[in-house]
Coordinates of C-alpha atoms in Angstrom, one line a residue:
M1 CA 0.0 0.0 0.0
L2 CA 2.8 2.4 0.9
R3 CA 4.5 1.6 -2.4
I4 CA 1.4 2.5 -4.3
Q5 CA 1.1 5.8 -2.4
R6 CA 4.7 6.7 -3.3
Q7 CA 4.1 5.9 -7.0
H8 CA 1.0 8.1 -6.9
S9 CA 2.9 11.0 -5.4
I10 CA 5.7 10.7 -8.0
W11 CA 3.2 10.8 -10.8
I12 CA 1.5 13.9 -9.3
A13 CA 4.9 15.6 -9.0
I14 CA 5.7 14.7 -12.6
L15 CA 2.4 16.1 -13.8
L16 CA 2.8 19.3 -11.8
L17 CA 6.3 19.8 -13.2
Y18 CA 5.1 19.2 -16.7
G19 CA 2.2 21.7 -16.2
F20 CA 4.5 24.4 -14.8
T21 CA 7.0 23.8 -17.7
T22 CA 4.2 24.1 -20.3
L23 CA 2.9 27.4 -18.8
Y24 CA 6.4 28.8 -18.6
Y25 CA 7.0 28.0 -22.3
I26 CA 3.7 29.5 -23.3
S27 CA 4.5 32.6 -21.4
L28 CA 7.9 32.9 -23.0
T29 CA 6.4 32.3 -26.5
R30 CA 3.8 35.0 -26.0
S31 CA 6.3 37.4 -24.7
G32 CA 8.6 36.7 -27.6
N33 CA 5.8 37.1 -30.1
A34 CA 4.7 40.4 -28.5
K35 CA 8.2 41.7 -28.7
Q36 CA 8.6 40.5 -32.3
K37 CA 5.2 42.1 -33.2
T38 CA 6.3 45.3 -31.6
N39 CA 9.6 45.2 -33.5
I40 CA 7.8 44.5 -36.7
Q41 CA 5.3 47.3 -36.1
D42 CA 8.2 49.7 -35.3
Q43 CA 10.0 48.5 -38.4
V44 CA 6.9 49.0 -40.6
G45 CA 6.4 52.5 -39.2
F46 CA 10.0 53.3 -39.9
Q47 CA 9.8 51.9 -43.4
S48 CA 6.6 53.9 -44.0
T49 CA 8.4 57.1 -42.9
Q50 CA 11.4 56.3 -45.0
S51 CA 9.2 55.4 -48.0
F52 CA 7.4 58.8 -47.7
H53 CA 10.7 60.8 -47.7
K54 CA 12.1 58.7 -50.5
T55 CA 8.9 59.5 -52.5
V56 CA 9.4 63.2 -51.8
D57 CA 13.1 63.0 -52.8
R58 CA 12.4 61.2 -56.0
A59 CA 9.6 63.6 -56.9
T60 CA 11.6 66.7 -56.1
Q61 CA 15.0 65.8 -57.4
N62 CA 13.8 66.6 -60.9
I63 CA 12.6 70.1 -60.2
P64 CA 14.3 72.3 -62.8
Q65 CA 17.1 74.3 -61.4
H66 CA 16.8 78.1 -61.7
G67 CA 18.6 79.3 -64.8
D68 CA 18.7 75.9 -66.5
Q69 CA 18.3 76.0 -70.3
Q70 CA 16.5 72.7 -70.8
P71 CA 13.4 71.4 -69.1
T72 CA 13.4 68.2 -67.0
Q73 CA 11.3 65.7 -68.8
K74 CA 11.0 62.1 -70.0
V75 CA 13.8 60.7 -72.2
G76 CA 13.0 61.1 -75.9
T77 CA 10.8 64.2 -75.7
V78 CA 11.7 67.5 -77.2
S79 CA 10.1 70.8 -76.0
K80 CA 10.6 74.2 -77.4
Y81 CA 8.5 76.7 -75.4
N82 CA 8.9 80.0 -77.4
H83 CA 6.7 83.0 -76.9
P84 CA 7.3 85.7 -79.6
Y85 CA 5.1 88.8 -79.9
Y86 CA 3.0 87.0 -82.4
P87 CA 3.2 83.2 -82.3
A88 CA 3.5 81.8 -85.8
E89 CA 0.8 79.3 -84.8
P90 CA -1.5 79.3 -81.8
L91 CA -0.5 76.7 -79.2
S92 CA 2.9 76.3 -80.9
G93 CA 6.1 75.6 -79.0
D94 CA 4.5 72.3 -77.6
L95 CA 1.8 74.2 -75.8
S96 CA -0.8 71.9 -77.3
H97 CA 0.5 69.1 -75.2
P98 CA 2.5 70.6 -72.3
V99 CA 5.2 68.6 -70.5
P100 CA 5.7 69.6 -66.9
G101 CA 9.2 70.1 -65.7
F102 CA 8.2 68.6 -62.3
K103 CA 5.2 66.5 -61.3
I104 CA 3.9 64.5 -58.3
G105 CA 0.7 62.5 -58.4
H106 CA -0.8 60.6 -61.3
S107 CA -3.6 61.0 -63.8
E108 CA -5.1 57.5 -63.7
K109 CA -8.1 58.8 -61.8
S110 CA -9.8 59.9 -65.1
A111 CA -11.9 62.5 -63.3
K112 CA -15.0 64.0 -64.8
V113 CA -14.0 67.5 -63.4
Y114 CA -10.5 68.7 -63.0
I115 CA -10.0 71.8 -60.8
G116 CA -7.1 73.9 -61.9
I117 CA -5.3 76.0 -59.2
P118 CA -2.3 78.1 -60.4
T119 CA -0.1 79.5 -57.6
I120 CA 2.9 81.7 -57.2
K121 CA 4.8 83.3 -54.4
R122 CA 3.1 86.0 -52.3
D123 CA 4.8 88.3 -49.9
G124 CA 4.9 86.6 -46.5
V125 CA 1.7 84.6 -46.9
S126 CA 0.2 81.6 -48.7
Y127 CA -3.4 80.6 -48.9
L128 CA -2.9 77.5 -51.0
L129 CA -3.2 74.8 -48.3
Q130 CA -6.4 76.3 -46.8
T131 CA -7.8 76.5 -50.3
I132 CA -7.1 72.9 -51.0
D133 CA -8.5 71.9 -47.6
S134 CA -11.7 73.8 -48.2
L135 CA -12.2 72.1 -51.6
L136 CA -11.6 68.7 -50.2
S137 CA -13.6 69.2 -47.0
N138 CA -16.6 70.4 -49.0
L139 CA -16.6 67.4 -51.3
S140 CA -18.7 65.6 -48.8
P141 CA -19.3 62.8 -49.3
R142 CA -16.0 62.6 -51.1
R143 CA -16.5 62.3 -54.8
N144 CA -14.5 60.0 -57.1
D145 CA -15.2 62.1 -60.2
T146 CA -13.2 65.2 -59.0
A147 CA -9.5 65.9 -59.0
I148 CA -7.2 68.9 -58.4
V149 CA -4.2 70.0 -60.4
V150 CA -2.0 72.5 -58.6
Y151 CA 0.3 74.5 -61.0
I152 CA 3.3 76.1 -59.3
G153 CA 4.2 78.9 -61.7
E154 CA 7.8 79.4 -60.4
L155 CA 11.3 78.4 -61.4
D156 CA 12.7 78.8 -57.9
T157 CA 13.8 75.2 -57.0
E158 CA 13.5 75.6 -53.2
F159 CA 10.1 77.2 -53.4
V160 CA 8.7 74.5 -55.7
R161 CA 10.2 71.8 -53.5
S162 CA 8.8 73.3 -50.3
Q163 CA 5.3 73.7 -51.8
A164 CA 5.4 70.1 -53.1
I165 CA 6.5 68.7 -49.7
E166 CA 3.9 70.7 -47.8
I167 CA 1.1 69.4 -50.0
M168 CA 2.4 65.8 -49.8
H169 CA 2.6 66.0 -46.0
T170 CA -0.8 67.7 -45.6
F171 CA -2.7 65.6 -48.1
P172 CA -0.8 62.3 -48.4
K173 CA -3.8 60.1 -49.2
E174 CA -5.1 62.5 -51.9
V175 CA -1.7 62.6 -53.6
A176 CA -1.4 58.8 -53.5
D177 CA -4.8 58.1 -54.9
G178 CA -4.6 60.7 -57.7
T179 CA -7.0 63.3 -56.3
I180 CA -4.2 65.8 -56.2
Q181 CA -1.4 66.4 -58.7
V182 CA 1.3 69.1 -58.5
I183 CA 3.1 70.3 -61.5
S184 CA 5.4 73.1 -62.5
P185 CA 6.6 74.3 -65.9
P186 CA 9.9 73.4 -67.5
S187 CA 12.8 75.8 -66.8
N188 CA 12.7 77.2 -70.3
F189 CA 9.0 77.9 -70.4
Y190 CA 9.0 81.6 -69.7
P191 CA 10.4 84.0 -72.3
D192 CA 12.9 86.9 -71.9
W193 CA 10.4 89.3 -70.4
D194 CA 12.4 92.4 -71.5
K195 CA 12.0 91.4 -75.1
V196 CA 8.3 90.4 -75.3
L197 CA 6.3 93.0 -73.3
P198 CA 5.0 96.0 -75.2
P199 CA 3.6 98.9 -73.2
S200 CA -0.2 98.9 -72.9
F201 CA -2.9 100.8 -71.0
N202 CA -0.3 103.0 -69.3
D203 CA 0.4 100.2 -66.9
P204 CA 3.8 99.8 -65.2
M205 CA 6.0 97.1 -66.6
N206 CA 5.7 94.9 -63.5
R207 CA 1.9 94.8 -63.9
I208 CA 2.2 93.9 -67.6
K209 CA 4.6 91.1 -66.8
W210 CA 2.3 89.8 -64.0
R211 CA -0.8 89.6 -66.1
S212 CA 1.1 88.2 -69.2
K213 CA 2.6 85.5 -67.0
Q214 CA -0.8 84.7 -65.7
N215 CA -2.0 84.1 -69.3
L216 CA 1.0 81.8 -70.1
D217 CA 0.4 79.8 -66.8
Q218 CA -3.3 79.4 -67.6
I219 CA -2.6 78.2 -71.1
F220 CA -0.2 75.6 -69.8
L221 CA -2.6 74.5 -67.1
M222 CA -5.7 74.4 -69.3
M223 CA -4.0 72.3 -72.0
Y224 CA -2.4 70.0 -69.5
I225 CA -5.9 69.3 -68.0
Y226 CA -7.4 69.0 -71.5
N227 CA -5.0 66.2 -72.3
L228 CA -6.0 64.3 -69.1
G229 CA -9.4 63.7 -70.8
A230 CA -11.8 65.5 -68.4
D231 CA -15.3 66.5 -69.3
Y232 CA -15.1 69.8 -67.4
Y233 CA -12.4 72.2 -66.3
L234 CA -13.1 74.4 -63.2
M235 CA -10.9 77.4 -63.1
L236 CA -9.9 78.6 -59.6
E237 CA -7.3 80.7 -57.8
D238 CA -5.2 79.7 -54.9
D239 CA -7.0 81.9 -52.3
V240 CA -10.6 80.9 -52.3
Q241 CA -13.2 79.3 -50.0
S242 CA -15.8 76.9 -51.3
S243 CA -19.4 76.3 -50.2
S244 CA -20.7 73.0 -48.9
H245 CA -21.4 70.3 -51.6
Y246 CA -20.3 72.7 -54.3
M247 CA -19.5 70.0 -56.8
D248 CA -23.0 68.5 -56.4
T249 CA -24.5 71.8 -57.4
I250 CA -22.0 72.4 -60.2
L251 CA -22.5 69.1 -62.0
Q252 CA -26.3 69.1 -61.5
H253 CA -26.5 72.6 -63.0
A254 CA -24.1 71.7 -65.9
E255 CA -25.9 68.5 -66.7
N256 CA -29.3 70.2 -66.6
L257 CA -28.1 72.6 -69.4
G258 CA -27.5 69.6 -71.6
Q259 CA -26.2 70.6 -75.1
K260 CA -27.0 74.3 -74.6
D261 CA -24.3 76.4 -76.3
Y262 CA -22.3 78.4 -73.7
F263 CA -18.7 79.5 -73.1
F264 CA -18.6 79.0 -69.4
I265 CA -20.7 78.9 -66.3
S266 CA -19.6 81.4 -63.6
F267 CA -20.0 80.2 -60.1
C268 CA -18.3 83.4 -58.7
S269 CA -18.5 86.9 -60.2
L270 CA -14.8 87.6 -59.6
G271 CA -12.1 87.4 -62.3
A272 CA -10.9 83.9 -63.0
I273 CA -12.6 82.2 -60.0
G274 CA -15.2 79.5 -60.3
K275 CA -15.5 79.4 -64.1
L276 CA -16.6 76.0 -65.4
F277 CA -15.6 75.1 -69.0
R278 CA -16.5 72.2 -71.1
A279 CA -13.1 70.6 -71.7
R280 CA -13.7 70.4 -75.5
T281 CA -13.6 74.3 -75.6
L282 CA -10.2 74.6 -74.0
P283 CA -8.0 74.3 -77.1
S284 CA -9.9 77.1 -78.9
Y285 CA -9.9 79.4 -75.9
A286 CA -6.2 78.6 -75.0
A287 CA -5.2 79.4 -78.7
F288 CA -7.0 82.7 -78.5
I289 CA -5.2 83.6 -75.2
H290 CA -1.9 82.6 -76.8
I291 CA -2.4 85.1 -79.6
F292 CA -3.0 88.0 -77.2
W293 CA -1.2 86.7 -74.1
N294 CA 1.0 89.8 -73.7
R295 CA -1.7 92.4 -74.7
K296 CA -4.6 92.0 -72.2
P297 CA -5.5 90.5 -68.9
L298 CA -7.2 87.1 -68.8
D299 CA -10.7 88.3 -67.7
W300 CA -10.7 90.9 -70.6
L301 CA -9.7 88.2 -73.1
Q302 CA -12.7 86.1 -71.9
L303 CA -15.0 89.0 -73.0
D304 CA -13.1 89.4 -76.3
Y305 CA -13.2 85.7 -77.1
V306 CA -17.0 85.6 -76.7
S307 CA -17.6 89.0 -78.4
T308 CA -15.6 88.0 -81.4
Q309 CA -17.9 85.0 -82.0
I310 CA -21.3 86.4 -81.3
C311 CA -21.3 90.2 -81.6
S312 CA -21.9 92.2 -84.7
Y313 CA -20.0 95.4 -85.6
D314 CA -23.2 97.3 -86.0
E315 CA -24.2 96.5 -82.4
S316 CA -23.6 98.9 -79.5
D317 CA -21.5 97.8 -76.5
K318 CA -24.7 97.5 -74.5
Q319 CA -26.2 95.2 -77.0
C320 CA -23.1 93.1 -77.2
A321 CA -22.9 92.8 -73.4
A322 CA -26.5 91.6 -73.3
R323 CA -25.8 89.0 -75.9
R324 CA -22.7 87.8 -74.0
K325 CA -24.8 87.0 -71.0
H326 CA -26.4 84.1 -72.9
Y327 CA -22.9 82.5 -73.4
M328 CA -21.2 83.6 -70.1
L329 CA -23.8 82.1 -67.8
E330 CA -23.9 83.1 -64.1
Y331 CA -25.1 81.0 -61.2
K332 CA -26.3 82.5 -58.0
P333 CA -25.5 82.4 -55.1
A334 CA -21.8 82.1 -55.6
L335 CA -20.2 78.8 -54.7
F336 CA -16.7 80.3 -54.2
Q337 CA -15.4 83.3 -52.3
H338 CA -12.2 85.2 -52.7
V339 CA -10.4 85.3 -49.3
G340 CA -6.8 86.4 -50.0
K341 CA -5.9 90.0 -49.1
V342 CA -2.3 89.9 -50.3
S343 CA -2.3 89.8 -54.1
S344 CA 0.2 87.8 -56.1
L345 CA 1.1 91.1 -57.7
K346 CA 3.7 92.5 -55.3
G347 CA 2.5 95.5 -53.3
K348 CA -1.2 95.1 -54.3
Q349 CA -4.1 94.5 -51.9
Q350 CA -7.0 92.5 -53.2
L351 CA -10.1 93.0 -51.2
L352 CA -12.8 92.1 -53.7
K353 CA -15.7 89.8 -52.5
D354 CA -18.7 88.2 -54.1
N355 CA -21.6 89.3 -51.9
T356 CA -23.8 86.5 -53.0
F357 CA -21.6 83.8 -51.5
R358 CA -23.1 81.4 -49.0
V359 CA -21.2 78.8 -47.0

């Protein structure tokens, strides 16, 4: 009997030892897996950060250096951006199919509407990020048929780089999925300003250069977007606020017009803000701007383009203006508001507002 009890005690001890050993092994395994998981997560986070900065570096290393003579572009392409007083042919010098000197983002989105935002340096302030944020925030729910192209109209390498990195940091998802593209012109895009700017309207030369450059930038941006295959182009500036669900209203109104003949629909009464064009009209309009790019401001050329097509020489200015209203349609209340106070023209304050705007 005593022998049986001893054997029983031995078996109990063996079982307890096995149990403790098993629990200890499981504890070590879990601890090791947790540490490994933590290490993997840390490594993935580190790799994601590295990947982001590598993307920025790859994107920005091809920004054209200030003063370079040739644009940075794909191997095998040839660009010749020349802007004489009178172009031998509208949209000549590769303006019919512009090649950016720098680009981040992609165009596979095939959006129905592309929003074009030209931007340049302003003295001590930038409204660009808040403009993009307003546009994205008010696309609610987020639409898959709308994309944004930001055109940085500068040749200053560091400025282009800093703007691109700010946009990528602030809107990484939208850059990754094609909602936002950022482009800038090749380094030989702009002409020798001293040779191509005739005096006009008693304006100082810096103002003539400012408005002429705006025209060239807009031609590049319009034709770049035209070649992306959009149905519509929405012209904006880099210092605007948008209303809620603005794109729902825009597309509903545009689609309701069907095949009605019009030049644009204006969703803001100010200058070049909130003008919706059918994309198929862009080559004709861009060609017109190219002919007179260093003669008149963009908003004046809009009037001239329409007047040339529809107004008769024996009509009064008042009759022509009434006729233009049927082709330059206005939508009220305004869907966009101008918010910038510091103009892109150095030394100028821009305080204009559209009083019909509603958030």
